[in-house]
Structures are given as C-alpha cells and as structure tokens.
Amino acid sequence: MPSRRKKTGFGGWLFLLLVLTAYGITGVIDTETTGQALRFSATVMLSALPAVVMVFFLLLAADLLFKPAWIKRHLGRTAGVNAWLLAVVGGVLASGPVYAWYPLLRELRDKGMRAPLAAVFLYSRAVKLPLLPLMIHYFGLAYTLVLCLYLLGFSIANGVLMEKLENPGEPSD
C-alpha cells in the first residue's frame, strides 16, 4: 500500500473564511434570513454533535485497541474467509449514521485493512437488526430471511467485485 501523506494546507481555513464571508455579506443584505440560516446551522451542528463525539471515541478506541499487526493479520491480504465473515458481522452489528463509520474505516484501511472488506462492511449495514421484528411482522419470516440473505450475499459479491477492480488478475479468497 502506498504511504499516504497527511493533508497540510489551508484548504479548510479558506473554506471557513469563504463561508464566514458569505454569511457576512448576506447579513449586511438581509439580517433576518442570515439569522435563520445561522440558527439552522447551529441546529444541524448540535444534531450532528453526538455522531461526531462517537466518531472521535471510536477512533480513539480503534487506535488503542487495533494495532496494525492485528489488523493486517485479521483484515489484511492473508486473512482469508474469516476477514469476510468479520466484515459481514461487523456491518450487520453496526448502527448509526453511515458517515460516522467512514473515518473509522479509513483508519483501519491506513493500518492494513483491505478495501473490499470496507465495501462488505458498508453493504452489510443494510441489514438492520433492530428493524427485523417489525419487518417479520409486516412481510413474514420467509420474505425477511430471503431478503437478508440476498443483502448479505450481495455484500460479499460487492466485495469480490471491489477486489477484482482493485487487483485485476489476482485470485480472490
């Protein structure tokens, strides 16, 4: 895996400056609309705050618990079928917004996790454990079981396809 350099620069600060400038110009033109926009932005930021805190906590836990050697052994190129199973189970058990998982998956990838396993994890999130009883109630056990098996099967197919695209010509597990 090629080493990735940390982004350095002023892109984020430039974006913040542009946003503040846009708010300033809008505030001069229409104070009431600017106030509504700022209140809406604050509401969105407050609603996203728990997810952001969860992401930082998961990143800290992943950094402390998952060492690169462990990740390469269990989720790397030599991991085998258990890595696929681990990705599927992790995806099914994962909850919360999907964007909260991106930084953690990025961290795991930087430490040696294969990209197809990240795809399997994200695709397997389609199976929502808390909603299964409701789904069984409305659609029946057979439909729910078949749908879940299709979702999990396609998550693995998605991962295999991702592996073929990432490493053309190499056999997959």
PDB file of N, CA, C and O in Angstrom, residues 40-80:
ATOM      1  N   PHE A  40     -30.389  27.641  11.881  1.00  0.00           N
ATOM      2  CA  PHE A  40     -30.469  26.318  11.252  1.00  0.00           C
ATOM      3  C   PHE A  40     -29.113  25.614  11.297  1.00  0.00           C
ATOM      4  O   PHE A  40     -29.031  24.418  11.600  1.00  0.00           O
ATOM      5  N   SER A  41     -28.050  26.360  11.010  1.00  0.00           N
ATOM      6  CA  SER A  41     -26.705  25.761  11.056  1.00  0.00           C
ATOM      7  C   SER A  41     -26.382  25.272  12.460  1.00  0.00           C
ATOM      8  O   SER A  41     -25.812  24.186  12.631  1.00  0.00           O
ATOM      9  N   ALA A  42     -26.749  26.063  13.464  1.00  0.00           N
ATOM     10  CA  ALA A  42     -26.484  25.649  14.846  1.00  0.00           C
ATOM     11  C   ALA A  42     -27.277  24.398  15.195  1.00  0.00           C
ATOM     12  O   ALA A  42     -26.761  23.493  15.861  1.00  0.00           O
ATOM     13  N   THR A  43     -28.524  24.328  14.726  1.00  0.00           N
ATOM     14  CA  THR A  43     -29.339  23.146  14.981  1.00  0.00           C
ATOM     15  C   THR A  43     -28.727  21.904  14.338  1.00  0.00           C
ATOM     16  O   THR A  43     -28.652  20.835  14.953  1.00  0.00           O
ATOM     17  N   VAL A  44     -28.277  22.045  13.098  1.00  0.00           N
ATOM     18  CA  VAL A  44     -27.655  20.912  12.401  1.00  0.00           C
ATOM     19  C   VAL A  44     -26.378  20.491  13.111  1.00  0.00           C
ATOM     20  O   VAL A  44     -26.120  19.302  13.312  1.00  0.00           O
ATOM     21  N   MET A  45     -25.579  21.468  13.527  1.00  0.00           N
ATOM     22  CA  MET A  45     -24.324  21.137  14.216  1.00  0.00           C
ATOM     23  C   MET A  45     -24.604  20.431  15.544  1.00  0.00           C
ATOM     24  O   MET A  45     -23.905  19.475  15.897  1.00  0.00           O
ATOM     25  N   LEU A  46     -25.622  20.885  16.258  1.00  0.00           N
ATOM     26  CA  LEU A  46     -25.954  20.238  17.525  1.00  0.00           C
ATOM     27  C   LEU A  46     -26.492  18.824  17.301  1.00  0.00           C
ATOM     28  O   LEU A  46     -26.219  17.925  18.099  1.00  0.00           O
ATOM     29  N   SER A  47     -27.257  18.634  16.235  1.00  0.00           N
ATOM     30  CA  SER A  47     -27.765  17.279  15.972  1.00  0.00           C
ATOM     31  C   SER A  47     -26.653  16.336  15.525  1.00  0.00           C
ATOM     32  O   SER A  47     -26.729  15.135  15.744  1.00  0.00           O
ATOM     33  N   ALA A  48     -25.622  16.874  14.878  1.00  0.00           N
ATOM     34  CA  ALA A  48     -24.503  16.034  14.427  1.00  0.00           C
ATOM     35  C   ALA A  48     -23.469  15.822  15.521  1.00  0.00           C
ATOM     36  O   ALA A  48     -22.612  14.944  15.395  1.00  0.00           O
ATOM     37  N   LEU A  49     -23.545  16.598  16.578  1.00  0.00           N
ATOM     38  CA  LEU A  49     -22.530  16.520  17.634  1.00  0.00           C
ATOM     39  C   LEU A  49     -22.411  15.128  18.258  1.00  0.00           C
ATOM     40  O   LEU A  49     -21.282  14.643  18.424  1.00  0.00           O
ATOM     41  N   PRO A  50     -23.515  14.437  18.581  1.00  0.00           N
ATOM     42  CA  PRO A  50     -23.341  13.086  19.138  1.00  0.00           C
ATOM     43  C   PRO A  50     -22.610  12.138  18.189  1.00  0.00           C
ATOM     44  O   PRO A  50     -21.782  11.333  18.624  1.00  0.00           O
ATOM     45  N   ALA A  51     -22.900  12.237  16.894  1.00  0.00           N
ATOM     46  CA  ALA A  51     -22.210  11.378  15.929  1.00  0.00           C
ATOM     47  C   ALA A  51     -20.729  11.721  15.864  1.00  0.00           C
ATOM     48  O   ALA A  51     -19.873  10.828  15.790  1.00  0.00           O
ATOM     49  N   VAL A  52     -20.419  13.001  15.929  1.00  0.00           N
ATOM     50  CA  VAL A  52     -19.010  13.410  15.879  1.00  0.00           C
ATOM     51  C   VAL A  52     -18.271  12.921  17.124  1.00  0.00           C
ATOM     52  O   VAL A  52     -17.148  12.415  17.028  1.00  0.00           O
ATOM     53  N   VAL A  53     -18.923  13.043  18.275  1.00  0.00           N
ATOM     54  CA  VAL A  53     -18.304  12.561  19.520  1.00  0.00           C
ATOM     55  C   VAL A  53     -18.101  11.046  19.447  1.00  0.00           C
ATOM     56  O   VAL A  53     -17.046  10.532  19.836  1.00  0.00           O
ATOM     57  N   MET A  54     -19.108  10.344  18.905  1.00  0.00           N
ATOM     58  CA  MET A  54     -18.990   8.892  18.767  1.00  0.00           C
ATOM     59  C   MET A  54     -17.834   8.528  17.837  1.00  0.00           C
ATOM     60  O   MET A  54     -17.067   7.602  18.107  1.00  0.00           O
ATOM     61  N   VAL A  55     -17.679   9.275  16.755  1.00  0.00           N
ATOM     62  CA  VAL A  55     -16.592   9.003  15.811  1.00  0.00           C
ATOM     63  C   VAL A  55     -15.242   9.191  16.492  1.00  0.00           C
ATOM     64  O   VAL A  55     -14.350   8.342  16.380  1.00  0.00           O
ATOM     65  N   PHE A  56     -15.093  10.283  17.217  1.00  0.00           N
ATOM     66  CA  PHE A  56     -13.819  10.506  17.903  1.00  0.00           C
ATOM     67  C   PHE A  56     -13.557   9.411  18.938  1.00  0.00           C
ATOM     68  O   PHE A  56     -12.436   8.939  19.080  1.00  0.00           O
ATOM     69  N   PHE A  57     -14.604   8.981  19.636  1.00  0.00           N
ATOM     70  CA  PHE A  57     -14.439   7.923  20.632  1.00  0.00           C
ATOM     71  C   PHE A  57     -14.053   6.606  19.955  1.00  0.00           C
ATOM     72  O   PHE A  57     -13.156   5.896  20.421  1.00  0.00           O
ATOM     73  N   LEU A  58     -14.708   6.277  18.837  1.00  0.00           N
ATOM     74  CA  LEU A  58     -14.379   5.052  18.108  1.00  0.00           C
ATOM     75  C   LEU A  58     -12.971   5.107  17.527  1.00  0.00           C
ATOM     76  O   LEU A  58     -12.247   4.108  17.525  1.00  0.00           O
ATOM     77  N   LEU A  59     -12.576   6.290  17.044  1.00  0.00           N
ATOM     78  CA  LEU A  59     -11.221   6.418  16.515  1.00  0.00           C
ATOM     79  C   LEU A  59     -10.193   6.227  17.617  1.00  0.00           C
ATOM     80  O   LEU A  59      -9.166   5.569  17.421  1.00  0.00           O
ATOM     81  N   LEU A  60     -10.469   6.788  18.774  1.00  0.00           N
ATOM     82  CA  LEU A  60      -9.561   6.618  19.908  1.00  0.00           C
ATOM     83  C   LEU A  60      -9.488   5.152  20.314  1.00  0.00           C
ATOM     84  O   LEU A  60      -8.397   4.596  20.510  1.00  0.00           O
ATOM     85  N   ALA A  61     -10.658   4.510  20.404  1.00  0.00           N
ATOM     86  CA  ALA A  61     -10.686   3.094  20.792  1.00  0.00           C
ATOM     87  C   ALA A  61      -9.981   2.234  19.742  1.00  0.00           C
ATOM     88  O   ALA A  61      -9.220   1.330  20.092  1.00  0.00           O
ATOM     89  N   ALA A  62     -10.212   2.536  18.463  1.00  0.00           N
ATOM     90  CA  ALA A  62      -9.554   1.763  17.400  1.00  0.00           C
ATOM     91  C   ALA A  62      -8.055   1.967  17.433  1.00  0.00           C
ATOM     92  O   ALA A  62      -7.287   1.026  17.214  1.00  0.00           O
ATOM     93  N   ASP A  63      -7.645   3.188  17.724  1.00  0.00           N
ATOM     94  CA  ASP A  63      -6.220   3.462  17.778  1.00  0.00           C
ATOM     95  C   ASP A  63      -5.553   2.746  18.946  1.00  0.00           C
ATOM     96  O   ASP A  63      -4.425   2.278  18.835  1.00  0.00           O
ATOM     97  N   LEU A  64      -6.266   2.636  20.047  1.00  0.00           N
ATOM     98  CA  LEU A  64      -5.701   1.978  21.217  1.00  0.00           C
ATOM     99  C   LEU A  64      -5.782   0.456  21.121  1.00  0.00           C
ATOM    100  O   LEU A  64      -4.884  -0.246  21.569  1.00  0.00           O
ATOM    101  N   LEU A  65      -6.878  -0.049  20.546  1.00  0.00           N
ATOM    102  CA  LEU A  65      -7.101  -1.496  20.545  1.00  0.00           C
ATOM    103  C   LEU A  65      -6.538  -2.202  19.322  1.00  0.00           C
ATOM    104  O   LEU A  65      -6.006  -3.305  19.424  1.00  0.00           O
ATOM    105  N   PHE A  66      -6.711  -1.625  18.156  1.00  0.00           N
ATOM    106  CA  PHE A  66      -6.343  -2.307  16.918  1.00  0.00           C
ATOM    107  C   PHE A  66      -4.973  -1.831  16.449  1.00  0.00           C
ATOM    108  O   PHE A  66      -4.841  -0.776  15.867  1.00  0.00           O
ATOM    109  N   LYS A  67      -4.002  -2.646  16.690  1.00  0.00           N
ATOM    110  CA  LYS A  67      -2.650  -2.340  16.216  1.00  0.00           C
ATOM    111  C   LYS A  67      -2.534  -2.811  14.769  1.00  0.00           C
ATOM    112  O   LYS A  67      -3.220  -3.747  14.341  1.00  0.00           O
ATOM    113  N   PRO A  68      -1.662  -2.162  13.995  1.00  0.00           N
ATOM    114  CA  PRO A  68      -1.550  -2.529  12.568  1.00  0.00           C
ATOM    115  C   PRO A  68      -1.269  -4.017  12.336  1.00  0.00           C
ATOM    116  O   PRO A  68      -1.794  -4.593  11.394  1.00  0.00           O
ATOM    117  N   ALA A  69      -0.482  -4.626  13.196  1.00  0.00           N
ATOM    118  CA  ALA A  69      -0.191  -6.056  13.003  1.00  0.00           C
ATOM    119  C   ALA A  69      -1.456  -6.898  13.152  1.00  0.00           C
ATOM    120  O   ALA A  69      -1.682  -7.841  12.378  1.00  0.00           O
ATOM    121  N   TRP A  70      -2.300  -6.560  14.132  1.00  0.00           N
ATOM    122  CA  TRP A  70      -3.544  -7.298  14.335  1.00  0.00           C
ATOM    123  C   TRP A  70      -4.472  -7.104  13.139  1.00  0.00           C
ATOM    124  O   TRP A  70      -5.095  -8.057  12.651  1.00  0.00           O
ATOM    125  N   ILE A  71      -4.566  -5.876  12.656  1.00  0.00           N
ATOM    126  CA  ILE A  71      -5.451  -5.586  11.520  1.00  0.00           C
ATOM    127  C   ILE A  71      -4.967  -6.310  10.271  1.00  0.00           C
ATOM    128  O   ILE A  71      -5.762  -6.902   9.539  1.00  0.00           O
ATOM    129  N   LYS A  72      -3.656  -6.284  10.027  1.00  0.00           N
ATOM    130  CA  LYS A  72      -3.132  -6.986   8.845  1.00  0.00           C
ATOM    131  C   LYS A  72      -3.366  -8.489   8.953  1.00  0.00           C
ATOM    132  O   LYS A  72      -3.643  -9.150   7.960  1.00  0.00           O
ATOM    133  N   ARG A  73      -3.255  -9.026  10.168  1.00  0.00           N
ATOM    134  CA  ARG A  73      -3.448 -10.462  10.345  1.00  0.00           C
ATOM    135  C   ARG A  73      -4.913 -10.857  10.168  1.00  0.00           C
ATOM    136  O   ARG A  73      -5.227 -11.864   9.557  1.00  0.00           O
ATOM    137  N   HIS A  74      -5.852 -10.024  10.671  1.00  0.00           N
ATOM    138  CA  HIS A  74      -7.273 -10.389  10.645  1.00  0.00           C
ATOM    139  C   HIS A  74      -8.061  -9.767   9.489  1.00  0.00           C
ATOM    140  O   HIS A  74      -9.125 -10.284   9.134  1.00  0.00           O
ATOM    141  N   LEU A  75      -7.588  -8.667   8.923  1.00  0.00           N
ATOM    142  CA  LEU A  75      -8.321  -7.997   7.856  1.00  0.00           C
ATOM    143  C   LEU A  75      -7.448  -7.704   6.640  1.00  0.00           C
ATOM    144  O   LEU A  75      -7.878  -7.028   5.712  1.00  0.00           O
ATOM    145  N   GLY A  76      -6.237  -8.203   6.645  1.00  0.00           N
ATOM    146  CA  GLY A  76      -5.308  -7.934   5.549  1.00  0.00           C
ATOM    147  C   GLY A  76      -5.422  -8.943   4.431  1.00  0.00           C
ATOM    148  O   GLY A  76      -6.363  -9.739   4.353  1.00  0.00           O
ATOM    149  N   ARG A  77      -4.437  -8.960   3.561  1.00  0.00           N
ATOM    150  CA  ARG A  77      -4.466  -9.800   2.357  1.00  0.00           C
ATOM    151  C   ARG A  77      -4.409 -11.287   2.683  1.00  0.00           C
ATOM    152  O   ARG A  77      -4.910 -12.098   1.928  1.00  0.00           O
ATOM    153  N   THR A  78      -3.799 -11.634   3.802  1.00  0.00           N
ATOM    154  CA  THR A  78      -3.658 -13.054   4.134  1.00  0.00           C
ATOM    155  C   THR A  78      -4.725 -13.536   5.104  1.00  0.00           C
ATOM    156  O   THR A  78      -4.648 -14.657   5.585  1.00  0.00           O
ATOM    157  N   ALA A  79      -5.717 -12.722   5.388  1.00  0.00           N
ATOM    158  CA  ALA A  79      -6.710 -13.061   6.419  1.00  0.00           C
ATOM    159  C   ALA A  79      -7.643 -14.179   5.998  1.00  0.00           C
ATOM    160  O   ALA A  79      -8.085 -14.961   6.819  1.00  0.00           O
ATOM    161  N   GLY A  80      -7.995 -14.271   4.724  1.00  0.00           N
ATOM    162  CA  GLY A  80      -8.848 -15.353   4.268  1.00  0.00           C
ATOM    163  C   GLY A  80     -10.332 -15.116   4.512  1.00  0.00           C
ATOM    164  O   GLY A  80     -10.800 -13.980   4.619  1.00  0.00           O
TER     165      GLY A  80
END
